mmCIF file of C-alpha atoms in Angstrom:
data_model
loop_
_atom_site.group_PDB
_atom_site.id
_atom_site.type_symbol
_atom_site.label_atom_id
_atom_site.label_comp_id
_atom_site.label_asym_id
_atom_site.label_seq_id
_atom_site.Cartn_x
_atom_site.Cartn_y
_atom_site.Cartn_z
ATOM 1 C CA UNK A 1 -7.589 96.879 -4.078
ATOM 2 C CA UNK A 2 -5.523 97.776 -6.783
ATOM 3 C CA UNK A 3 -2.154 96.520 -6.893
ATOM 4 C CA UNK A 4 0.673 99.169 -7.425
ATOM 5 C CA UNK A 5 3.094 96.883 -8.728
ATOM 6 C CA UNK A 6 3.776 97.155 -12.556
ATOM 7 C CA UNK A 7 7.229 96.251 -13.356
ATOM 8 C CA UNK A 8 9.023 93.402 -11.788
ATOM 9 C CA UNK A 9 12.458 94.481 -13.213
ATOM 10 C CA UNK A 10 14.097 97.444 -14.511
ATOM 11 C CA UNK A 11 17.159 98.689 -15.578
ATOM 12 C CA UNK A 12 19.138 101.489 -14.148
ATOM 13 C CA UNK A 13 22.439 102.751 -15.057
ATOM 14 C CA UNK A 14 22.884 99.850 -17.189
ATOM 15 C CA UNK A 15 22.279 97.150 -14.136
ATOM 16 C CA UNK A 16 18.946 94.761 -14.036
ATOM 17 C CA UNK A 17 17.179 95.309 -10.875
ATOM 18 C CA UNK A 18 14.572 92.867 -9.800
ATOM 19 C CA UNK A 19 12.033 93.950 -7.350
ATOM 20 C CA UNK A 20 14.449 96.858 -6.748
ATOM 21 C CA UNK A 21 17.204 94.506 -5.852
ATOM 22 C CA UNK A 22 20.460 95.312 -7.835
ATOM 23 C CA UNK A 23 21.877 92.191 -9.686
ATOM 24 C CA UNK A 24 24.975 91.515 -11.312
ATOM 25 C CA UNK A 25 23.496 91.532 -14.636
ATOM 26 C CA UNK A 26 24.330 94.482 -16.905
ATOM 27 C CA UNK A 27 22.052 95.228 -19.808
ATOM 28 C CA UNK A 28 23.601 98.231 -21.193
ATOM 29 C CA UNK A 29 21.901 98.360 -24.569
ATOM 30 C CA UNK A 30 19.558 95.984 -26.312
ATOM 31 C CA UNK A 31 22.073 95.850 -29.249
ATOM 32 C CA UNK A 32 24.979 94.669 -26.847
ATOM 33 C CA UNK A 33 25.069 91.287 -25.196
ATOM 34 C CA UNK A 34 24.121 91.076 -21.749
ATOM 35 C CA UNK A 35 27.042 90.898 -19.022
ATOM 36 C CA UNK A 36 26.996 88.845 -15.843
ATOM 37 C CA UNK A 37 29.551 89.194 -13.384
ATOM 38 C CA UNK A 38 32.027 91.042 -15.927
ATOM 39 C CA UNK A 39 31.238 88.169 -18.557
ATOM 40 C CA UNK A 40 29.430 88.930 -21.887
ATOM 41 C CA UNK A 41 27.230 86.349 -22.798
ATOM 42 C CA UNK A 42 26.424 85.169 -26.325
ATOM 43 C CA UNK A 43 24.094 87.177 -28.458
ATOM 44 C CA UNK A 44 21.426 84.081 -28.518
ATOM 45 C CA UNK A 45 21.566 83.781 -24.576
ATOM 46 C CA UNK A 46 21.142 87.543 -24.263
ATOM 47 C CA UNK A 47 17.819 87.546 -26.308
ATOM 48 C CA UNK A 48 16.795 84.208 -24.205
ATOM 49 C CA UNK A 49 17.540 85.952 -20.870
ATOM 50 C CA UNK A 50 15.879 89.259 -22.071
ATOM 51 C CA UNK A 51 12.713 87.431 -23.273
ATOM 52 C CA UNK A 52 12.498 85.493 -20.276
ATOM 53 C CA UNK A 53 12.543 88.619 -17.967
ATOM 54 C CA UNK A 54 10.060 90.388 -20.355
ATOM 55 C CA UNK A 55 7.793 87.282 -20.154
ATOM 56 C CA UNK A 56 7.943 87.085 -16.232
ATOM 57 C CA UNK A 57 7.503 90.811 -16.145
ATOM 58 C CA UNK A 58 4.247 90.551 -18.269
ATOM 59 C CA UNK A 59 3.057 87.155 -16.902
ATOM 60 C CA UNK A 60 3.251 88.797 -13.075
ATOM 61 C CA UNK A 61 1.293 91.826 -14.138
ATOM 62 C CA UNK A 62 -1.067 89.822 -16.188
ATOM 63 C CA UNK A 63 -1.555 87.276 -13.117
ATOM 64 C CA UNK A 64 -2.497 90.152 -10.563
ATOM 65 C CA UNK A 65 -5.063 91.443 -12.969
ATOM 66 C CA UNK A 66 -7.145 88.312 -13.775
ATOM 67 C CA UNK A 67 -10.096 86.544 -12.885
ATOM 68 C CA UNK A 68 -8.585 83.681 -11.189
ATOM 69 C CA UNK A 69 -9.629 82.662 -7.962
ATOM 70 C CA UNK A 70 -7.558 84.391 -5.233
ATOM 71 C CA UNK A 71 -6.044 81.048 -4.394
ATOM 72 C CA UNK A 72 -4.832 80.267 -7.850
ATOM 73 C CA UNK A 73 -3.636 83.996 -8.486
ATOM 74 C CA UNK A 74 -1.745 84.014 -5.299
ATOM 75 C CA UNK A 75 -0.028 80.510 -6.186
ATOM 76 C CA UNK A 76 1.178 81.705 -9.848
ATOM 77 C CA UNK A 77 2.287 84.988 -8.127
ATOM 78 C CA UNK A 78 4.322 83.173 -5.608
ATOM 79 C CA UNK A 79 5.945 80.838 -8.248
ATOM 80 C CA UNK A 80 6.826 83.817 -10.472
ATOM 81 C CA UNK A 81 8.443 85.725 -7.460
ATOM 82 C CA UNK A 82 10.351 82.607 -6.564
ATOM 83 C CA UNK A 83 11.728 82.359 -10.103
ATOM 84 C CA UNK A 84 12.595 85.956 -10.305
ATOM 85 C CA UNK A 85 14.556 85.599 -6.806
ATOM 86 C CA UNK A 86 16.437 82.645 -8.319
ATOM 87 C CA UNK A 87 17.624 84.807 -11.004
ATOM 88 C CA UNK A 88 18.892 87.247 -8.506
ATOM 89 C CA UNK A 89 20.689 84.775 -6.506
ATOM 90 C CA UNK A 90 21.861 82.550 -9.542
ATOM 91 C CA UNK A 91 24.554 84.694 -10.571
ATOM 92 C CA UNK A 92 25.662 86.493 -7.375
ATOM 93 C CA UNK A 93 29.028 84.882 -7.042
ATOM 94 C CA UNK A 94 29.286 83.203 -10.327
ATOM 95 C CA UNK A 95 32.183 83.900 -12.750
ATOM 96 C CA UNK A 96 32.398 80.754 -15.054
ATOM 97 C CA UNK A 97 30.910 81.360 -18.252
ATOM 98 C CA UNK A 98 29.678 77.660 -18.787
ATOM 99 C CA UNK A 99 28.111 77.826 -15.123
ATOM 100 C CA UNK A 100 26.356 80.797 -16.569
ATOM 101 C CA UNK A 101 25.241 79.382 -19.416
ATOM 102 C CA UNK A 102 23.973 76.521 -17.529
ATOM 103 C CA UNK A 103 22.038 78.706 -15.129
ATOM 104 C CA UNK A 104 20.383 80.613 -17.705
ATOM 105 C CA UNK A 105 19.066 77.239 -19.629
ATOM 106 C CA UNK A 106 17.936 75.913 -16.127
ATOM 107 C CA UNK A 107 15.963 79.414 -15.680
ATOM 108 C CA UNK A 108 14.570 78.847 -19.099
ATOM 109 C CA UNK A 109 13.413 75.218 -18.274
ATOM 110 C CA UNK A 110 11.853 76.505 -14.903
ATOM 111 C CA UNK A 111 10.403 79.448 -17.145
ATOM 112 C CA UNK A 112 8.770 76.627 -19.431
ATOM 113 C CA UNK A 113 7.240 74.806 -16.435
ATOM 114 C CA UNK A 114 5.722 78.097 -15.276
ATOM 115 C CA UNK A 115 4.121 78.906 -18.316
ATOM 116 C CA UNK A 116 2.775 75.292 -18.589
ATOM 117 C CA UNK A 117 1.085 75.856 -15.207
ATOM 118 C CA UNK A 118 -0.350 79.016 -16.096
ATOM 119 C CA UNK A 119 -1.878 77.266 -19.369
ATOM 120 C CA UNK A 120 -3.375 74.778 -16.902
ATOM 121 C CA UNK A 121 -4.910 77.506 -14.665
ATOM 122 C CA UNK A 122 -6.592 79.151 -17.646
ATOM 123 C CA UNK A 123 -7.972 76.023 -18.777
ATOM 124 C CA UNK A 124 -9.373 75.395 -15.460
ATOM 125 C CA UNK A 125 -11.090 78.473 -15.176
#
């Protein structure tokens, strides 16, 4: 059975959609900072956030097409989905720049843990 999901996020009319869920995250151009809840974040955080989204997108697609056993593949896919949904929820009502920055750093930390788990799965295969 071939999986038809190719992209976990996309940008439509300047807004980021994760699994077809419209977020409060705006990415109008790669040359402009990301805007979350009408607050522009720094260039560094914008690059970090774009990297995380792109990496999760790649990791999800790669996970679905790997030769891990089904249990490992499903476990890793669920962890990726949970982190993506955490991103959706993290910025729903948040309008404080410090809190937004904190959440991005937390998401980055969670992403790092996920990368480690993926590497662990690859070593055991």
